[in-house]
Short mmCIF file of C-alpha atoms and ligand atoms in Angstrom, two decimals:
data_model
loop_
_atom_site.label_atom_id
_atom_site.label_comp_id
_atom_site.label_asym_id
_atom_site.label_seq_id
_atom_site.Cartn_x
_atom_site.Cartn_y
_atom_site.Cartn_z
CA MET A 803 61.24 42.51 -13.04
CA ILE A 804 57.87 43.71 -14.37
CA LYS A 805 58.07 46.85 -16.53
CA THR A 806 55.03 49.08 -16.80
CA ASP A 807 53.91 52.68 -17.32
CA VAL A 808 52.29 52.96 -13.88
CA VAL A 809 52.26 50.87 -10.71
CA ILE A 810 49.03 51.37 -8.79
CA ILE A 811 49.12 50.61 -5.10
CA GLY A 812 45.60 49.72 -3.99
CA ALA A 813 42.70 48.08 -5.82
CA GLY A 814 39.97 50.05 -4.04
CA PRO A 815 37.39 51.94 -6.13
CA VAL A 816 39.79 54.81 -6.76
CA GLY A 817 42.70 52.58 -7.86
CA LEU A 818 40.35 50.71 -10.19
CA PHE A 819 39.05 53.87 -11.88
CA ALA A 820 42.62 55.12 -12.26
CA VAL A 821 43.28 52.00 -14.40
CA HIS A 822 40.52 53.26 -16.69
CA GLN A 823 41.82 56.79 -16.90
CA LEU A 824 45.33 55.52 -17.67
CA GLY A 825 44.01 52.93 -20.12
CA ILE A 826 42.14 55.43 -22.28
CA LYS A 827 45.39 57.39 -22.58
CA GLY A 828 47.17 54.25 -23.78
CA LEU A 829 49.07 53.69 -20.52
CA LYS A 830 49.56 50.22 -19.05
CA SER A 831 49.25 49.70 -15.31
CA GLU A 832 49.88 46.91 -12.81
CA VAL A 833 47.74 46.90 -9.68
CA ILE A 834 48.94 45.58 -6.32
CA ASP A 835 46.72 45.01 -3.27
CA ASN A 836 47.26 43.30 0.03
CA LEU A 837 43.72 41.93 -0.05
CA ASP A 838 42.75 38.81 -1.98
CA LYS A 839 40.30 40.74 -4.17
CA ALA A 840 39.49 44.16 -5.64
CA GLY A 841 37.16 46.71 -4.05
CA GLY A 842 38.97 48.08 -0.97
CA GLN A 843 36.60 49.45 1.69
CA CYS A 844 33.55 48.92 -0.57
CA ILE A 845 34.06 45.18 -0.57
CA GLU A 846 35.62 44.66 2.84
CA LEU A 847 33.60 47.05 4.98
CA TYR A 848 30.22 47.50 3.28
CA PRO A 849 29.54 45.12 0.36
CA ASP A 850 25.76 45.26 0.90
CA LYS A 851 25.36 48.89 1.91
CA PRO A 852 23.72 51.11 -0.69
CA ILE A 853 25.74 53.97 -2.17
CA TYR A 854 23.65 56.89 -3.45
CA ASP A 855 26.25 59.43 -4.53
CA ILE A 856 27.95 58.05 -7.65
CA ALA A 857 27.08 60.27 -10.61
CA GLY A 858 24.72 58.52 -13.02
CA ILE A 859 24.04 55.55 -10.68
CA PRO A 860 21.03 56.33 -8.42
CA LYS A 861 21.76 53.37 -6.12
CA CYS A 862 24.23 50.51 -5.98
CA THR A 863 25.91 48.44 -3.27
CA GLY A 864 29.64 48.38 -2.53
CA GLU A 865 29.87 45.02 -4.24
CA GLU A 866 27.93 46.16 -7.32
CA LEU A 867 30.12 49.26 -7.70
CA THR A 868 33.24 47.08 -7.54
CA LYS A 869 31.86 44.68 -10.15
CA ASN A 870 30.97 47.58 -12.45
CA LEU A 871 34.39 49.19 -12.08
CA LEU A 872 36.04 45.85 -12.94
CA LYS A 873 33.75 45.53 -16.00
CA GLN A 874 34.66 49.06 -17.07
CA ILE A 875 38.41 48.30 -17.05
CA LYS A 876 38.16 44.84 -18.61
CA PRO A 877 39.23 46.11 -22.06
CA PHE A 878 42.61 47.16 -20.64
CA LYS A 879 43.54 43.59 -19.57
CA THR A 880 45.26 44.85 -16.41
CA ASN A 881 47.33 42.52 -14.22
CA PHE A 882 46.33 42.35 -10.57
CA HIS A 883 48.75 41.22 -7.87
CA PHE A 884 46.63 40.31 -4.87
CA ASN A 885 47.76 39.19 -1.41
CA GLU A 886 50.89 41.32 -1.83
CA ARG A 887 51.80 44.43 0.14
CA VAL A 888 54.07 47.02 -1.40
CA GLN A 889 56.95 47.17 0.99
CA GLU A 890 59.72 49.22 -0.54
CA ILE A 891 60.18 51.82 -3.24
CA LYS A 892 63.40 53.36 -4.51
CA ASN A 893 64.51 55.55 -7.38
CA GLU A 894 67.05 54.27 -9.91
CA ASP A 895 67.94 56.16 -13.12
CA ASP A 896 64.77 58.23 -12.95
CA LYS A 897 62.59 55.11 -12.67
CA TRP A 898 60.78 53.81 -9.60
CA ILE A 899 61.54 50.33 -8.37
CA VAL A 900 58.66 48.87 -6.40
CA LYS A 901 59.08 45.74 -4.29
CA THR A 902 56.37 43.69 -2.56
CA ASN A 903 56.59 41.59 0.58
CA LYS A 904 56.55 38.52 -1.71
CA ASN A 905 59.67 39.87 -3.49
CA LYS A 906 57.93 40.75 -6.72
CA VAL A 907 59.71 43.70 -8.35
CA PHE A 908 58.27 46.32 -10.72
CA THR A 909 59.92 49.18 -12.60
CA SER A 910 57.99 52.21 -13.76
CA PRO A 911 58.32 55.97 -14.23
CA ASN A 912 55.11 56.43 -12.21
CA ILE A 913 53.51 55.18 -9.02
CA ILE A 914 49.93 56.00 -8.10
CA ILE A 915 49.26 55.42 -4.41
CA ALA A 916 45.56 54.69 -3.95
CA GLY A 917 46.08 53.04 -0.59
CA GLY A 918 42.96 54.39 1.17
CA VAL A 919 43.26 54.03 4.93
CA GLY A 920 46.15 51.59 4.55
CA SER A 921 46.49 47.95 3.71
CA PHE A 922 43.90 45.62 5.16
CA GLU A 923 45.58 42.88 7.15
CA PRO A 924 44.14 39.92 9.01
CA ARG A 925 44.06 40.08 12.80
CA LYS A 926 46.52 37.35 13.80
CA LEU A 927 45.79 34.30 15.91
CA TYR A 928 47.67 34.87 19.15
CA VAL A 929 49.14 31.57 20.32
CA LYS A 930 52.67 30.26 20.80
CA ASP A 931 54.27 28.98 17.57
CA ASN A 932 51.69 30.62 15.29
CA GLU A 933 54.42 32.08 13.09
CA LYS A 934 55.97 28.63 12.57
CA TYR A 935 52.74 27.34 11.04
CA GLU A 936 51.38 30.45 9.29
CA GLY A 937 51.04 29.90 5.54
CA LYS A 938 51.52 26.16 6.09
CA ASN A 939 48.86 24.99 8.55
CA ILE A 940 47.37 28.30 9.70
CA PHE A 941 45.50 30.48 7.18
CA TYR A 942 43.62 33.76 7.38
CA SER A 943 41.84 33.36 4.04
CA VAL A 944 41.06 30.49 1.68
CA ASN A 945 42.53 30.51 -1.80
CA ASP A 946 42.01 26.87 -2.75
CA LYS A 947 39.46 24.92 -0.74
CA ASN A 948 40.56 21.59 -2.29
CA LYS A 949 43.61 21.67 -0.05
CA PHE A 950 41.27 20.85 2.85
CA ASN A 951 39.65 17.82 1.25
CA GLY A 952 39.34 14.99 3.82
CA LYS A 953 41.30 16.97 6.48
CA LYS A 954 40.50 18.03 10.05
CA ILE A 955 39.98 21.77 10.28
CA SER A 956 39.54 24.06 13.26
CA ILE A 957 37.89 27.32 12.29
CA PHE A 958 38.07 30.30 14.70
CA GLY A 959 35.77 33.32 14.60
CA GLY A 960 32.15 34.34 14.95
CA GLY A 961 31.52 36.47 11.84
CA ASP A 962 30.32 35.68 8.34
CA SER A 963 33.68 34.38 7.06
CA ALA A 964 33.91 31.81 9.87
CA LEU A 965 30.30 30.66 9.44
CA ASP A 966 30.37 30.58 5.62
CA TRP A 967 33.62 28.62 5.45
CA ALA A 968 32.52 26.21 8.23
CA LEU A 969 29.39 25.41 6.21
CA GLU A 970 31.22 25.14 2.89
CA LEU A 971 34.16 23.07 4.13
CA SER A 972 31.92 20.70 6.13
CA LYS A 973 31.01 19.23 2.70
CA ILE A 974 34.57 17.98 2.20
CA ALA A 975 36.27 17.99 5.62
CA LYS A 976 35.80 17.40 9.35
CA VAL A 977 35.17 20.86 10.77
CA THR A 978 35.19 22.26 14.30
CA LEU A 979 34.00 25.86 14.69
CA ILE A 980 35.33 27.63 17.76
CA HIS A 981 34.11 31.02 18.99
CA ARG A 982 34.99 32.84 22.20
CA ARG A 983 31.43 34.08 22.71
CA GLU A 984 28.03 32.38 22.94
CA GLN A 985 26.53 34.65 20.26
CA PHE A 986 27.76 34.69 16.66
CA ARG A 987 27.95 37.96 14.68
CA GLY A 988 27.49 36.26 11.31
CA ALA A 989 24.19 35.87 9.40
CA PRO A 990 21.59 33.98 11.54
CA HIS A 991 20.41 31.94 8.52
CA THR A 992 23.97 30.52 8.01
CA LEU A 993 24.18 29.62 11.71
CA ASN A 994 20.77 27.90 11.49
CA GLU A 995 21.94 26.02 8.42
CA LEU A 996 25.07 24.92 10.28
CA LYS A 997 23.07 23.69 13.27
CA LYS A 998 20.54 21.95 11.03
CA ASN A 999 23.08 20.03 8.97
CA GLY A 1000 24.85 18.93 12.18
CA LYS A 1001 28.16 18.19 10.48
CA VAL A 1002 30.11 20.95 12.18
CA ASP A 1003 31.13 20.57 15.81
CA ILE A 1004 30.44 24.01 17.34
CA LYS A 1005 32.31 25.03 20.49
CA THR A 1006 31.41 28.38 22.00
CA LYS A 1007 33.04 30.29 24.84
CA TYR A 1008 36.39 28.65 23.98
CA GLN A 1009 39.69 30.17 22.83
CA ILE A 1010 42.88 28.60 21.53
CA SER A 1011 45.36 27.80 24.29
CA SER A 1012 48.15 25.87 22.53
CA ILE A 1013 49.25 24.04 19.40
CA GLN A 1014 50.87 20.60 19.32
CA GLY A 1015 52.88 19.39 16.35
CA ASP A 1016 56.30 19.14 14.81
CA ASP A 1017 56.71 20.14 11.16
CA ASN A 1018 52.92 20.23 10.86
CA ILE A 1019 50.14 20.82 13.34
CA LYS A 1020 48.77 17.62 14.87
CA SER A 1021 46.28 18.94 17.42
CA ILE A 1022 45.24 22.04 19.34
CA ILE A 1023 44.07 22.65 22.90
CA ILE A 1024 41.15 25.05 23.40
CA LYS A 1025 40.25 26.46 26.79
CA SER A 1026 36.88 27.67 28.08
CA ASP A 1027 36.34 30.75 30.22
CA GLU A 1028 35.95 28.41 33.20
CA GLY A 1029 39.31 26.78 32.49
CA LYS A 1030 38.04 23.55 30.92
CA GLU A 1031 40.44 22.22 28.23
CA ILE A 1032 39.61 20.16 25.12
CA LYS A 1033 42.10 18.60 22.72
CA ILE A 1034 41.06 18.66 19.04
CA GLU A 1035 42.94 16.78 16.35
CA THR A 1036 43.67 19.37 13.70
CA ASP A 1037 45.48 19.47 10.35
CA TYR A 1038 44.65 23.10 9.52
CA ILE A 1039 43.55 26.17 11.44
CA LEU A 1040 41.50 28.85 9.67
CA SER A 1041 41.34 32.03 11.70
CA PHE A 1042 38.79 34.75 10.89
CA PHE A 1043 39.16 37.49 13.48
CA GLY A 1044 38.56 40.34 11.05
CA LEU A 1045 40.89 42.85 9.44
CA ILE A 1046 42.94 45.74 10.72
CA MET A 1047 44.09 48.66 8.57
CA LYS A 1048 47.74 49.55 8.63
CA LEU A 1049 49.33 52.44 6.76
CA GLY A 1050 52.52 50.45 7.23
CA PRO A 1051 55.45 50.94 4.87
CA ILE A 1052 53.94 53.97 3.07
CA THR A 1053 55.08 56.18 5.95
CA GLU A 1054 58.73 55.19 5.30
CA TRP A 1055 58.97 56.36 1.68
CA GLY A 1056 59.98 59.98 2.35
CA LEU A 1057 56.60 61.39 1.29
CA ASN A 1058 55.19 64.57 2.72
CA MET A 1059 52.80 63.14 5.28
CA ASP A 1060 49.99 64.92 7.10
CA LYS A 1061 48.91 62.58 9.92
CA LYS A 1062 47.85 59.42 8.05
CA THR A 1063 47.56 61.07 4.62
CA ILE A 1064 49.92 62.17 1.87
CA LYS A 1065 50.06 65.80 0.83
CA VAL A 1066 49.54 66.40 -2.90
CA ASN A 1067 49.11 69.32 -5.28
CA THR A 1068 45.65 69.73 -6.78
CA GLN A 1069 46.86 70.17 -10.35
CA ASN A 1070 47.79 66.54 -10.94
CA PHE A 1071 47.89 64.99 -7.42
CA GLU A 1072 51.64 64.50 -7.49
CA THR A 1073 53.37 64.22 -4.12
CA ASN A 1074 56.68 65.81 -3.13
CA LYS A 1075 58.41 63.00 -5.14
CA LYS A 1076 58.48 63.30 -8.92
CA GLY A 1077 56.41 60.53 -10.53
CA ILE A 1078 54.61 59.51 -7.31
CA PHE A 1079 50.96 60.48 -7.20
CA ALA A 1080 48.44 59.93 -4.36
CA ILE A 1081 44.68 59.75 -4.89
CA GLY A 1082 41.57 58.73 -2.97
CA ASP A 1083 41.28 58.60 0.80
CA ILE A 1084 45.04 58.58 1.28
CA CYS A 1085 45.70 62.03 -0.19
CA SER A 1086 45.17 65.37 1.45
CA TYR A 1087 44.83 68.93 0.20
CA PRO A 1088 42.72 71.89 1.27
CA GLY A 1089 39.05 70.98 0.89
CA LYS A 1090 39.63 67.21 0.43
CA LEU A 1091 36.43 65.12 0.68
CA LYS A 1092 36.83 61.44 1.46
CA LEU A 1093 34.30 60.32 -1.13
CA ILE A 1094 34.57 57.90 -4.03
CA LEU A 1095 33.62 60.56 -6.58
CA SER A 1096 36.44 62.85 -5.38
CA GLY A 1097 38.87 59.94 -5.86
CA PHE A 1098 37.63 59.45 -9.43
CA HIS A 1099 38.38 63.11 -10.21
CA GLU A 1100 41.83 62.83 -8.64
CA GLY A 1101 42.57 59.70 -10.69
CA ALA A 1102 41.64 61.45 -13.93
CA LEU A 1103 44.12 64.26 -13.30
CA ALA A 1104 46.86 61.97 -11.93
CA ALA A 1105 46.63 59.92 -15.13
CA ARG A 1106 47.47 63.04 -17.15
CA GLY A 1107 50.46 63.60 -14.87
CA CYS A 1108 51.63 60.01 -15.45
CA PHE A 1109 51.40 60.39 -19.23
CA LYS A 1110 54.03 63.13 -19.15
CA TYR A 1111 56.62 60.79 -17.57
CA ALA A 1112 55.61 57.58 -19.37
CA LYS A 1113 55.59 59.10 -22.87
CA PRO A 1114 57.71 62.27 -22.65
CA ASP A 1115 57.97 62.59 -26.45
CA GLU A 1116 54.27 62.29 -27.12
CA LYS A 1117 51.47 64.84 -26.88
CA LEU A 1118 48.40 63.91 -24.84
P1 FAD B 2573 40.24 51.98 -0.19
O1 FAD B 2573 38.83 51.64 -0.58
O2 FAD B 2573 40.55 52.11 1.23
O3 FAD B 2573 41.20 50.94 -0.89
C1 FAD B 2573 42.61 50.99 -0.64
C2 FAD B 2573 43.23 49.65 -0.97
O4 FAD B 2573 44.64 49.81 -0.92
C3 FAD B 2573 42.87 48.57 0.05
O5 FAD B 2573 42.30 47.47 -0.65
C4 FAD B 2573 44.20 48.21 0.71
O6 FAD B 2573 44.34 46.82 1.00
C5 FAD B 2573 45.21 48.65 -0.37
N1 FAD B 2573 46.55 48.99 0.17
C6 FAD B 2573 46.88 50.00 1.02
N2 FAD B 2573 48.22 50.03 1.24
C7 FAD B 2573 48.76 49.02 0.51
C8 FAD B 2573 50.08 48.52 0.31
N3 FAD B 2573 51.16 49.07 0.92
N4 FAD B 2573 50.24 47.44 -0.50
C9 FAD B 2573 49.16 46.86 -1.10
N5 FAD B 2573 47.90 47.30 -0.96
C10 FAD B 2573 47.70 48.35 -0.18
N6 FAD B 2573 32.02 56.95 -0.01
C11 FAD B 2573 31.11 57.43 -0.90
O7 FAD B 2573 31.46 58.12 -1.83
N7 FAD B 2573 29.77 57.08 -0.77
C12 FAD B 2573 29.31 56.28 0.24
O8 FAD B 2573 28.13 55.99 0.32
C13 FAD B 2573 30.27 55.78 1.20
N8 FAD B 2573 29.89 54.97 2.21
C14 FAD B 2573 30.83 54.49 3.08
C15 FAD B 2573 30.45 53.65 4.11
C16 FAD B 2573 31.36 53.14 5.00
C17 FAD B 2573 30.90 52.21 6.09
C18 FAD B 2573 32.75 53.47 4.87
C19 FAD B 2573 33.76 52.90 5.82
C20 FAD B 2573 33.14 54.33 3.84
C21 FAD B 2573 32.19 54.86 2.95
N9 FAD B 2573 32.59 55.69 1.92
C22 FAD B 2573 31.65 56.14 1.03
C23 FAD B 2573 34.00 56.10 1.73
C24 FAD B 2573 34.61 55.29 0.59
O9 FAD B 2573 34.47 53.91 0.81
C25 FAD B 2573 36.11 55.64 0.46
O10 FAD B 2573 36.18 57.02 0.16
C26 FAD B 2573 36.74 54.84 -0.67
O11 FAD B 2573 36.70 53.45 -0.40
C27 FAD B 2573 38.19 55.27 -0.91
O12 FAD B 2573 38.69 54.49 -1.93
P2 FAD B 2573 40.25 54.24 -2.10
O13 FAD B 2573 40.36 53.41 -3.33
O14 FAD B 2573 40.96 55.54 -1.98
O15 FAD B 2573 40.69 53.40 -0.82
#
């Protein structure tokens, strides 16, 4: 069990700045996010889009803002728990017990929910037996590319992730790239690069039809719109069909919900549960603006609220 002053759910821009506001008050936080990296919407939805409304920064991209926020909190040596969704919370002896879907357990007097529009989750590959092979032969992101060295990989998708990984993994593995449309959505220069190097077998207007294997995948069958079938020997499937946002378990924690947001007070952004705060896009109050700068303000005040419960005998 990990003991801390504050558990932060969500490593979007608002969760990251909350780490700073807690850190300068001497409070330790642990940050959990379902994604494999920090940045929330800034990094997943618009890494290259310019942002013009952060005080003191005339212009930066979503990716640059994330990098700067991470640099700003570096002194606090915060632990990040990526690829984990907070599933369950319960109160025991005036402390919150927080459990993730990977069974990691935290205990803390405070929880800050900075969950934005919900946890980002990969759109699943719909084919019989996918669950049997997920996490073993079917992946929705790449943590360690060395696993694929010398293997046969079928990559599904038409966006940047599919194109980038097809190009990268073709250096160490036999790659087939399968897309259900003729046109790819990803960057044209990556597609040109793929076609030029000729190492990746590209199949367009095909979709997965079935998987063959026992303990591990041996091959897959893909089917064209016209009904033509091709068998491809495959050790691993990488599926990049984009992300969906799910509010998920947050709705089951007994919080005062208003549609897909959590109602808070505007004094310290505490919810109807003592020691649970909500900031950023996920909170609602009269006049709420879904902007990063509003989330920073909310984080500053929530951090003061957390101090009261984490260090009840000390003065801020
Ligand atoms: P998010 O960025 O949504 O991050 C929430 C994180 O919480 C996610 O990473 C998610 O995976 C995680 N999470 C949720 N639930 C769980 C759970 N149960 N367990 C684990 N992790 C969980 N704002 C501006 O101020 N300026 C702009 O120029 C601007 N441009 C935008 C452009 C676009 C295209 C979009 C879509 C938004 C824009 N915004 C802009 C809005 C801004 O991005 C959001 O206000 C901001 O991202 C909110 O930050 P957040 O940290 O509250 O939530």
